[in-house]
Amino acid sequence: MGEHYFAERPDAATRRRSVDLVLPDLHLRLDTDSGMFSPDRIDPGTRVLLETAPDPPESGDLLDLGCGYGPIALTLASRSPQAMVWGVDVNQRALVFAESNAQAAGLDNVRFTLGDELDPGLRFAAIWSNPPIRIGKAALHDLLLAWLPRLTPGGLAHLVVQKHLGSDSLQQWLEGQGFPTERIASRSAYRVLRVAPRTEGRTP
């Protein structure tokens, strides 16, 4: 995984390689490097999310929160060619590779940026994420509270979290924050959570 993957400017020595993302509907060769999340293979949680979540909306703005080198964002862009996909991360090395991977795949409906550089008025028809659990519970909660309220009224978020890293407690916390949340898939110790926008009267 790499201890520096959630650093803004990783200091890990560069070691480029490629991984293959093979799904029933697409095959992408993605370049990666040290200092980013799961550089040696597609993370199993990411794969569970991509193989079990329902199809993303056909149009609108879609968000990959914590995009790394881009497997989720590029899958969204491929599956929803009429949508605009945004990938955000703190890791600038990963963002460079994500942009390069999008160009190599011929996907022009996806952009990658630091989260604080994205238009704060943008609202998302979908948010997909393999969230950075290892940044710590408090930081994770702050991250989710910054982005989940930016769902459109009919939008949905899909998050994948390992059971032993707190998927059940995260589901309970999200419910406590006013976001209706349900588990829609469970595989290989991973849980996929579907999160709906806050409903009136449920804001804590």
Short mmCIF file of C-alpha atoms in Angstrom, two decimals:
data_model
loop_
_atom_site.label_atom_id
_atom_site.label_comp_id
_atom_site.label_asym_id
_atom_site.label_seq_id
_atom_site.Cartn_x
_atom_site.Cartn_y
_atom_site.Cartn_z
CA MET A 1 0.00 0.00 0.00
CA GLY A 2 2.83 2.41 0.80
CA GLU A 3 2.94 4.54 3.92
CA HIS A 4 3.07 7.77 1.92
CA TYR A 5 0.04 7.34 -0.31
CA PHE A 6 -1.96 10.01 1.51
CA ALA A 7 0.92 12.51 1.53
CA GLU A 8 0.61 15.54 -0.72
CA ARG A 9 4.13 15.08 -2.10
CA PRO A 10 5.32 11.51 -1.44
CA ASP A 11 9.03 11.13 -0.76
CA ALA A 12 9.16 7.46 -1.74
CA ALA A 13 11.74 6.78 -4.45
CA THR A 14 10.10 6.50 -7.85
CA ARG A 15 9.58 2.99 -9.24
CA ARG A 16 7.21 2.96 -12.17
CA ARG A 17 5.22 -0.09 -13.19
CA SER A 18 1.88 -0.98 -14.78
CA VAL A 19 -1.20 -2.83 -13.59
CA ASP A 20 -4.14 -4.21 -15.54
CA LEU A 21 -7.73 -3.43 -14.62
CA VAL A 22 -9.81 -6.19 -16.19
CA LEU A 23 -13.58 -6.01 -15.79
CA PRO A 24 -16.36 -7.64 -17.82
CA ASP A 25 -16.92 -4.38 -19.72
CA LEU A 26 -13.41 -2.93 -20.04
CA HIS A 27 -9.68 -3.56 -19.86
CA LEU A 28 -7.30 -0.76 -18.90
CA ARG A 29 -3.52 -0.77 -18.56
CA LEU A 30 -2.66 1.77 -15.85
CA ASP A 31 0.76 3.18 -15.06
CA THR A 32 1.60 3.54 -11.37
CA ASP A 33 4.53 4.55 -9.17
CA SER A 34 5.74 4.25 -5.60
CA GLY A 35 4.22 6.56 -3.02
CA MET A 36 0.63 6.03 -4.08
CA PHE A 37 -2.12 3.65 -3.05
CA SER A 38 -1.80 0.02 -4.23
CA PRO A 39 0.80 0.56 -6.98
CA ASP A 40 1.43 -3.15 -7.61
CA ARG A 41 -2.14 -4.31 -8.26
CA ILE A 42 -5.70 -3.11 -8.40
CA ASP A 43 -6.73 -2.97 -4.76
CA PRO A 44 -9.18 -5.78 -3.90
CA GLY A 45 -11.62 -3.30 -2.38
CA THR A 46 -11.58 -1.19 -5.53
CA ARG A 47 -12.28 -4.31 -7.56
CA VAL A 48 -15.21 -5.28 -5.31
CA LEU A 49 -16.67 -1.79 -5.71
CA LEU A 50 -16.29 -1.80 -9.50
CA GLU A 51 -17.76 -5.28 -9.86
CA THR A 52 -20.72 -4.95 -7.49
CA ALA A 53 -21.97 -1.34 -7.48
CA PRO A 54 -24.79 -0.55 -9.92
CA ASP A 55 -24.08 1.37 -13.10
CA PRO A 56 -23.30 5.05 -12.50
CA PRO A 57 -25.64 7.77 -13.78
CA GLU A 58 -25.44 8.29 -17.52
CA SER A 59 -24.94 12.05 -17.19
CA GLY A 60 -24.10 14.75 -14.68
CA ASP A 61 -21.00 15.29 -12.59
CA LEU A 62 -19.57 12.18 -10.94
CA LEU A 63 -16.86 12.11 -8.26
CA ASP A 64 -14.13 9.63 -7.40
CA LEU A 65 -13.06 10.65 -3.89
CA GLY A 66 -9.46 9.61 -3.24
CA CYS A 67 -8.83 8.69 -6.86
CA GLY A 68 -5.17 7.60 -6.69
CA TYR A 69 -3.90 6.75 -10.16
CA GLY A 70 -7.45 6.56 -11.46
CA PRO A 71 -9.01 3.07 -11.66
CA ILE A 72 -12.41 4.11 -10.29
CA ALA A 73 -12.63 7.44 -12.11
CA LEU A 74 -11.60 5.90 -15.43
CA THR A 75 -14.16 3.13 -15.03
CA LEU A 76 -16.88 5.72 -14.35
CA ALA A 77 -15.76 7.72 -17.39
CA SER A 78 -15.86 4.61 -19.57
CA ARG A 79 -19.24 3.47 -18.33
CA SER A 80 -20.84 6.93 -18.51
CA PRO A 81 -19.37 8.67 -21.57
CA GLN A 82 -21.94 11.49 -21.40
CA ALA A 83 -21.07 12.29 -17.78
CA MET A 84 -18.23 14.46 -16.47
CA VAL A 85 -16.05 12.59 -13.99
CA TRP A 86 -13.89 14.31 -11.40
CA GLY A 87 -11.10 12.54 -9.52
CA VAL A 88 -9.74 14.24 -6.40
CA ASP A 89 -6.82 13.29 -4.21
CA VAL A 90 -4.20 14.92 -1.98
CA ASN A 91 -1.38 12.96 -3.63
CA GLN A 92 0.02 15.07 -6.45
CA ARG A 93 2.12 12.23 -7.85
CA ALA A 94 -0.99 10.08 -8.16
CA LEU A 95 -2.90 12.88 -9.90
CA VAL A 96 -0.21 13.18 -12.57
CA PHE A 97 -0.42 9.46 -13.27
CA ALA A 98 -4.22 9.50 -13.27
CA GLU A 99 -4.25 12.23 -15.91
CA SER A 100 -1.73 10.33 -18.01
CA ASN A 101 -3.75 7.12 -17.68
CA ALA A 102 -6.88 8.94 -18.85
CA GLN A 103 -5.06 10.22 -21.93
CA ALA A 104 -3.69 6.76 -22.70
CA ALA A 105 -7.21 5.31 -22.44
CA GLY A 106 -8.63 7.99 -24.74
CA LEU A 107 -11.07 9.20 -22.08
CA ASP A 108 -11.70 12.95 -22.38
CA ASN A 109 -14.63 13.19 -19.95
CA VAL A 110 -12.54 12.94 -16.78
CA ARG A 111 -10.42 15.48 -14.90
CA PHE A 112 -8.12 15.07 -11.91
CA THR A 113 -7.36 17.73 -9.33
CA LEU A 114 -6.66 18.50 -5.71
CA GLY A 115 -9.90 18.60 -3.76
CA ASP A 116 -9.56 22.21 -2.67
CA GLU A 117 -9.09 23.29 -6.30
CA LEU A 118 -12.44 21.90 -7.41
CA ASP A 119 -15.31 24.35 -7.84
CA PRO A 120 -17.02 24.40 -4.41
CA GLY A 121 -20.38 24.91 -6.09
CA LEU A 122 -20.18 21.64 -8.00
CA ARG A 123 -22.74 19.02 -7.00
CA PHE A 124 -22.46 15.33 -7.83
CA ALA A 125 -24.97 12.83 -9.19
CA ALA A 126 -22.74 10.08 -7.77
CA ILE A 127 -19.75 9.74 -5.48
CA TRP A 128 -17.71 6.55 -5.60
CA SER A 129 -14.84 5.94 -3.22
CA ASN A 130 -12.44 3.45 -1.73
CA PRO A 131 -11.86 5.91 1.11
CA PRO A 132 -8.48 6.32 2.82
CA ILE A 133 -9.34 4.56 6.06
CA ARG A 134 -5.75 4.70 7.30
CA ILE A 135 -5.71 8.49 7.60
CA GLY A 136 -7.53 7.93 10.90
CA LYS A 137 -11.16 8.01 11.97
CA ALA A 138 -11.37 11.74 12.70
CA ALA A 139 -9.77 12.73 9.39
CA LEU A 140 -11.94 10.24 7.50
CA HIS A 141 -15.09 11.62 9.09
CA ASP A 142 -14.03 15.17 8.20
CA LEU A 143 -13.39 14.07 4.61
CA LEU A 144 -16.80 12.45 4.24
CA LEU A 145 -18.60 15.38 5.86
CA ALA A 146 -16.91 17.69 3.38
CA TRP A 147 -18.03 15.76 0.29
CA LEU A 148 -21.21 13.78 0.99
CA PRO A 149 -23.32 16.94 1.43
CA ARG A 150 -22.39 17.77 -2.19
CA LEU A 151 -24.56 14.96 -3.54
CA THR A 152 -27.47 16.15 -5.66
CA PRO A 153 -30.91 15.43 -4.14
CA GLY A 154 -31.21 12.23 -6.17
CA GLY A 155 -27.54 11.31 -6.01
CA LEU A 156 -25.98 8.33 -4.27
CA ALA A 157 -22.54 7.55 -2.89
CA HIS A 158 -20.98 4.09 -2.98
CA LEU A 159 -18.14 3.39 -0.55
CA VAL A 160 -16.12 0.19 -0.15
CA VAL A 161 -14.60 -0.57 3.26
CA GLN A 162 -13.04 -3.67 4.76
CA LYS A 163 -15.03 -5.18 7.58
CA HIS A 164 -12.04 -5.37 9.93
CA LEU A 165 -11.22 -1.72 9.21
CA GLY A 166 -14.61 -0.58 10.45
CA SER A 167 -17.23 -0.85 7.71
CA ASP A 168 -20.01 -1.61 10.20
CA SER A 169 -19.09 1.22 12.55
CA LEU A 170 -18.76 3.60 9.59
CA GLN A 171 -22.26 2.66 8.46
CA GLN A 172 -23.59 3.41 11.94
CA TRP A 173 -21.74 6.72 12.06
CA LEU A 174 -23.09 7.78 8.67
CA GLU A 175 -26.62 6.97 9.82
CA GLY A 176 -25.98 9.05 12.95
CA GLN A 177 -24.91 11.96 10.77
CA GLY A 178 -28.21 11.85 8.94
CA PHE A 179 -27.14 9.98 5.80
CA PRO A 180 -29.37 6.94 5.09
CA THR A 181 -26.89 4.12 4.56
CA GLU A 182 -27.26 0.46 3.65
CA ARG A 183 -24.93 -2.37 2.79
CA ILE A 184 -25.58 -3.48 -0.78
CA ALA A 185 -22.76 -6.00 -1.23
CA SER A 186 -20.39 -8.10 0.84
CA ARG A 187 -17.47 -10.02 -0.62
CA SER A 188 -14.00 -11.10 0.51
CA ALA A 189 -14.31 -9.21 3.81
CA TYR A 190 -15.30 -6.00 2.00
CA ARG A 191 -18.57 -4.17 2.35
CA VAL A 192 -20.06 -1.82 -0.22
CA LEU A 193 -22.16 0.89 1.41
CA ARG A 194 -24.74 2.95 -0.44
CA VAL A 195 -25.19 6.39 1.07
CA ALA A 196 -28.11 8.67 0.25
CA PRO A 197 -28.20 12.44 0.79
CA ARG A 198 -29.32 13.76 4.12
CA THR A 199 -33.06 13.99 4.36
CA GLU A 200 -34.90 16.83 5.99
CA GLY A 201 -34.93 16.50 9.75
CA ARG A 202 -32.01 14.04 9.86
CA THR A 203 -29.16 16.56 10.13
CA PRO A 204 -27.51 16.04 13.54
#
